[in-house]
Each structure stands twice: as C-alpha cells, then as structure tokens.
CSV table of C-alpha atoms in Angstrom, one decimal:
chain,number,residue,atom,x,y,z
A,1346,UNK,CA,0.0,0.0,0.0
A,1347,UNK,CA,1.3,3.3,-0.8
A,1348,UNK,CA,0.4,5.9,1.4
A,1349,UNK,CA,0.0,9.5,0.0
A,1350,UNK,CA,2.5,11.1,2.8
A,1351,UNK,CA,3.9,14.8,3.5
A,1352,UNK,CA,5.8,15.8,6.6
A,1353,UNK,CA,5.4,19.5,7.3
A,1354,UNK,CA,5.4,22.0,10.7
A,1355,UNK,CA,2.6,21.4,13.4
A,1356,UNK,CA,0.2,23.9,13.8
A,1357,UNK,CA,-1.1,24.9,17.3
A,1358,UNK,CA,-4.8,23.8,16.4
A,1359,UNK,CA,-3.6,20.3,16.3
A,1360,UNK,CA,-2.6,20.1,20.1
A,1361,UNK,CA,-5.0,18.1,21.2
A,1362,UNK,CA,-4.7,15.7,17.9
A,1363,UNK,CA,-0.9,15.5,18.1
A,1364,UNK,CA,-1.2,14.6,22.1
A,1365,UNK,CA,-3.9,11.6,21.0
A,1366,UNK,CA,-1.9,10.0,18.4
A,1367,UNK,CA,0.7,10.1,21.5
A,1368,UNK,CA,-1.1,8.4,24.1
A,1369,UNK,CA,-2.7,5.5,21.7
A,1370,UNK,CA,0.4,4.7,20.3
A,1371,UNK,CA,2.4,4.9,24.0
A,1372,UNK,CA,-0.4,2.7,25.4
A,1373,UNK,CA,-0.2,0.2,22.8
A,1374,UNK,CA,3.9,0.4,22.4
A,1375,UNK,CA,5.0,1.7,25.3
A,1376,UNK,CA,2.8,0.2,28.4
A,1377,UNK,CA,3.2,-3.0,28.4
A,1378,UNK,CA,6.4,-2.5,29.4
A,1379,UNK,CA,5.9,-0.5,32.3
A,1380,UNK,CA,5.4,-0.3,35.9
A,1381,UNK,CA,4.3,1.6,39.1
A,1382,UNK,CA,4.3,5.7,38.5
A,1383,UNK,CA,5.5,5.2,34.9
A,1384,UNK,CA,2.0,2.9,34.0
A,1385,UNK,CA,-0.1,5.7,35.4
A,1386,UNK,CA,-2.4,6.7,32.3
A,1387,UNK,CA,-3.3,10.1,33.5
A,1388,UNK,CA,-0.1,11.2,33.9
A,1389,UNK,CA,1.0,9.8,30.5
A,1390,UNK,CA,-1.8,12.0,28.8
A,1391,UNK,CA,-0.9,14.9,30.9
A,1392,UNK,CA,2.9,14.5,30.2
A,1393,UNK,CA,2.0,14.0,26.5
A,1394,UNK,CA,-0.5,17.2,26.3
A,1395,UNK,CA,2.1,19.2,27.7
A,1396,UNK,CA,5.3,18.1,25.8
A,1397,UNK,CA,3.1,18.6,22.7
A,1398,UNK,CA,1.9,21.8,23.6
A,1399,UNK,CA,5.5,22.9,24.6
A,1400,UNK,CA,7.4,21.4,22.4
A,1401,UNK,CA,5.3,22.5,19.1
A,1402,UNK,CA,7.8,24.6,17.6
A,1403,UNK,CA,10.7,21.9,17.2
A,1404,UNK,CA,7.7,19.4,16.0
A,1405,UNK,CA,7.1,17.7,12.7
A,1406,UNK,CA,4.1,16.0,11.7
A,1407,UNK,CA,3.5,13.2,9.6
A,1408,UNK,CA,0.3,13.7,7.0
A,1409,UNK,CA,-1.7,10.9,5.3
A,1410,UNK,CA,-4.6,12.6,3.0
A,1411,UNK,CA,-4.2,15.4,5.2
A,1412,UNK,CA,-4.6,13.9,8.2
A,1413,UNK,CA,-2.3,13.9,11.0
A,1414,UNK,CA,-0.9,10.3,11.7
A,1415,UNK,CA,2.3,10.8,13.5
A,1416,UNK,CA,5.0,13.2,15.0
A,1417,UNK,CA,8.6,13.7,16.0
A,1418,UNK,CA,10.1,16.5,18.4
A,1419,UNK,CA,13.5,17.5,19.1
A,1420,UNK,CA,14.8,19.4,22.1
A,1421,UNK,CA,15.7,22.7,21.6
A,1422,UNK,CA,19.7,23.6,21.2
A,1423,UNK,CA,20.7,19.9,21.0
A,1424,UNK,CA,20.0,17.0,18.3
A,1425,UNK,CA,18.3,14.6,20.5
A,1426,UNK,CA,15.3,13.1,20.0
A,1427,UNK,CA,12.9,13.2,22.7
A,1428,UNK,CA,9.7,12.2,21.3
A,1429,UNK,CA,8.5,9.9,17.5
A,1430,UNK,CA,5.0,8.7,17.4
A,1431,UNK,CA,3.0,7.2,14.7
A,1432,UNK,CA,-0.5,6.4,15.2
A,1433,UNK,CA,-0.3,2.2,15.6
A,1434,UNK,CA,-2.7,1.9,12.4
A,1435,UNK,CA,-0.2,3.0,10.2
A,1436,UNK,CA,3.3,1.8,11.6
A,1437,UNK,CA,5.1,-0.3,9.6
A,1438,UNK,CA,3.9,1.3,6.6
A,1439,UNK,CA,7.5,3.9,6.6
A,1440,UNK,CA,5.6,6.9,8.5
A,1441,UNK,CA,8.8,6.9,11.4
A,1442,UNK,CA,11.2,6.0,9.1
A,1443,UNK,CA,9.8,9.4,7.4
A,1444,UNK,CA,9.8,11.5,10.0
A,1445,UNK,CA,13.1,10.5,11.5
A,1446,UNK,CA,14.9,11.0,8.0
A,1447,UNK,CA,13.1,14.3,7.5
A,1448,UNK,CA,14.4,15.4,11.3
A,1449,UNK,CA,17.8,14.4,10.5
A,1450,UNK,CA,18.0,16.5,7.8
A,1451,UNK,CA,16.9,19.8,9.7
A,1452,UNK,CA,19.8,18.7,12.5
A,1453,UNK,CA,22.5,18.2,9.3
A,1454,UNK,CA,21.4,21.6,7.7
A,1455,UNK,CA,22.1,23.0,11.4
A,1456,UNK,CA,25.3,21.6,11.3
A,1457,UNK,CA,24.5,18.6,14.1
A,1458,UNK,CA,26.9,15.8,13.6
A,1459,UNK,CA,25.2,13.7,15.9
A,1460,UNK,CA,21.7,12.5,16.6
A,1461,UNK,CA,20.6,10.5,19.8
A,1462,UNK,CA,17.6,9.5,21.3
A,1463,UNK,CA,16.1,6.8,24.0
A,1464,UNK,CA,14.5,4.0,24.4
A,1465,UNK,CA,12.8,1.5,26.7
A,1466,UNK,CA,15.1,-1.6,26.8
A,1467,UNK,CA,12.5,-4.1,27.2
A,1468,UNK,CA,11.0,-2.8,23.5
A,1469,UNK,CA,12.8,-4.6,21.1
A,1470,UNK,CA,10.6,-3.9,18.3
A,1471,UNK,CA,11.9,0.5,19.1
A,1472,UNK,CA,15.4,-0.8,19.6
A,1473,UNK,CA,15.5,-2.5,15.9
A,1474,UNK,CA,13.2,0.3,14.5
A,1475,UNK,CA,16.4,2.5,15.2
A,1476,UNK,CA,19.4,0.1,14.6
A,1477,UNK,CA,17.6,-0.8,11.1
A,1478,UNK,CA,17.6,3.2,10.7
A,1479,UNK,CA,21.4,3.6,11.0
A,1480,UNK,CA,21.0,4.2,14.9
A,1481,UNK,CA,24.2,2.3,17.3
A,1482,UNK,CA,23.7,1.5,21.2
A,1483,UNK,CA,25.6,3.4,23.1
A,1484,UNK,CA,24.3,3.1,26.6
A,1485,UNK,CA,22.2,1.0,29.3
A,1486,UNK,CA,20.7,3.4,31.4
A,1487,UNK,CA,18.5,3.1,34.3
A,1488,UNK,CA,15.5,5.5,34.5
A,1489,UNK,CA,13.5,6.7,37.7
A,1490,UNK,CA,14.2,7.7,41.2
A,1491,UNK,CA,16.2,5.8,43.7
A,1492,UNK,CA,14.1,3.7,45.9
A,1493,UNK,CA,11.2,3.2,43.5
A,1494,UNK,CA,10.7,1.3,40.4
A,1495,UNK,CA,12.8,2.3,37.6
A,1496,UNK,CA,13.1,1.2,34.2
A,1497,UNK,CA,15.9,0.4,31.6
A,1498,UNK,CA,16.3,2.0,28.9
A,1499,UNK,CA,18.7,2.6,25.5
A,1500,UNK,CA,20.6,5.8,24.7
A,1501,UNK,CA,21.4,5.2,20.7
A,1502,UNK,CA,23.0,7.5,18.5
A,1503,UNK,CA,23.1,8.1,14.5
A,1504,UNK,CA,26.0,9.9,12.9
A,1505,UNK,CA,25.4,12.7,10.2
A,1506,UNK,CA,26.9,14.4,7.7
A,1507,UNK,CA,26.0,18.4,8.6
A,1508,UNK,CA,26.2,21.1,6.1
A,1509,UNK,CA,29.2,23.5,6.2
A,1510,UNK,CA,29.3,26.1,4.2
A,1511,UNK,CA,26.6,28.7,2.6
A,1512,UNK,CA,23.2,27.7,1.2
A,1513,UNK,CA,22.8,29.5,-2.3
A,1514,UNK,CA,19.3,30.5,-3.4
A,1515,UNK,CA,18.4,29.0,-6.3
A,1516,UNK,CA,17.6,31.3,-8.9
C-alpha cells in the first residue's frame, strides 16, 4: 500500500490531535512495558498534552490525506530526540522511518553531527526500529528515582553528515 505522505510543521490547532496519536500509540507500544508511577495513564496524557503543547515549535508531523498520523520532536539547542509517534494503524507502513529521516535533515542543515535518542530496553521492536535506521547503542541506562521502580532504557546514536558552508538561493 502506498500511502499519499507529506511531513510539514505542526500547527497549534492540532494540540490536542498530536497529544492523541501520543497516548494510543504509547499505550499500545509503550505500556506493556511499564510499571508503578510510569503505568499511570493520567499522567502519560498529561505529560503528553504538555510536551506537545510545549514542544510545538521543534515538532514535525507526519500527513496521510491530510490527516495527521504521527509526530517527531526534538529538544531545543541539541540534536536529540525526545519524542517519534505514529498512530499504531499506520506503523510499519515507513511513517517513522519518514519523519526521522526528515528530522535528520533539519539537524545536518544546522550543522548537528550527531543525533541520539532513547528508548525503553525491554521494547525490542523501538530498539530495531532505530538500529535498522542507522542508529548504534551506546548506553544502558536506568531510569527513575532511587528507591522506587525504575526502568531500563537505551541511549542510541546516528552519525550525520551536517552542512558546512553557505546555502545558495536557487535562482
């Protein structure tokens, strides 16, 4: 199936779509790996809304048809990855592997040489996503406060090949 895709800016109307697509997807992908504080749905949606809603600027959105289906954040100043969702329906179908090459190419144009982002240890399916992307391991890291629950998860990192030099307008 081919899917009639376009990655563009988000929008703040979409807020509230972008957060949705985040929570269906982390509570299919994401929960079954989890425990204690970090299973609590509430705070997942809340968490979500606000990264969304914070984050919007340095976001990316994947369309179908013109419909929103999936979305990948950056953190501002660095080349790390915080944040790629696509909405379960359509994974597997090159919407991540989209949005991930589309983010590596703002980073290189910034001049990033480096791109890294986490994930949970236990989801093999995220870890290979990556590795099959170019992405290498380069940590085990626990997460969560001392004393309570934590989870495991992967730092991985993707080299790039940034732009030096000017960018000439085409005329």
């Amino acid at each position: 199936m081919t899917l009639n895709l376009s990655i563009r800016k988000a929008v703040p109307s979409e807020i509230e779509t972008l957060a949705d697509i985040a929570y269906v997807a982390w509570e299919r992908d994401l929960l079954p790996f989890l425990n204690g504080a970090a299973a609590s749905r509430n705070a997942e949606r809340h968490r979500l809304s606000a990264a969304v809603r914070d984050g919007l600027d340095r976001m990316i959105v994947a369309e179908v048809d013109g419909v929103a289906v999936g979305w990948c954040q950056r953190i501002r100043g660095r080349a790390y990855v915080p944040f790629l969702f696509v909405t379960p329906l359509l994974q597997n179908q090159g919407v991540g592997s989209a949005l991930l090459r589309r983010m590596e190419s703002i980073l290189e144009l910034e001049g990033a040489d480096r791109i890294q982002l986490d994930t949970l240890a236990d989801n093999v399916r995220a870890v290979n996503f990556y590795q099959h992307q170019g992405y290498q391991i380069l940590a085990l890291k626990s997460e969560g406060r001392p004393g309570q629950e934590t989870q495991m998860s992967i730092r991985l990192e993707k080299r790039l090949s940034p732009w030096h030099g000017p960018i000439d307008d085409i005329e």
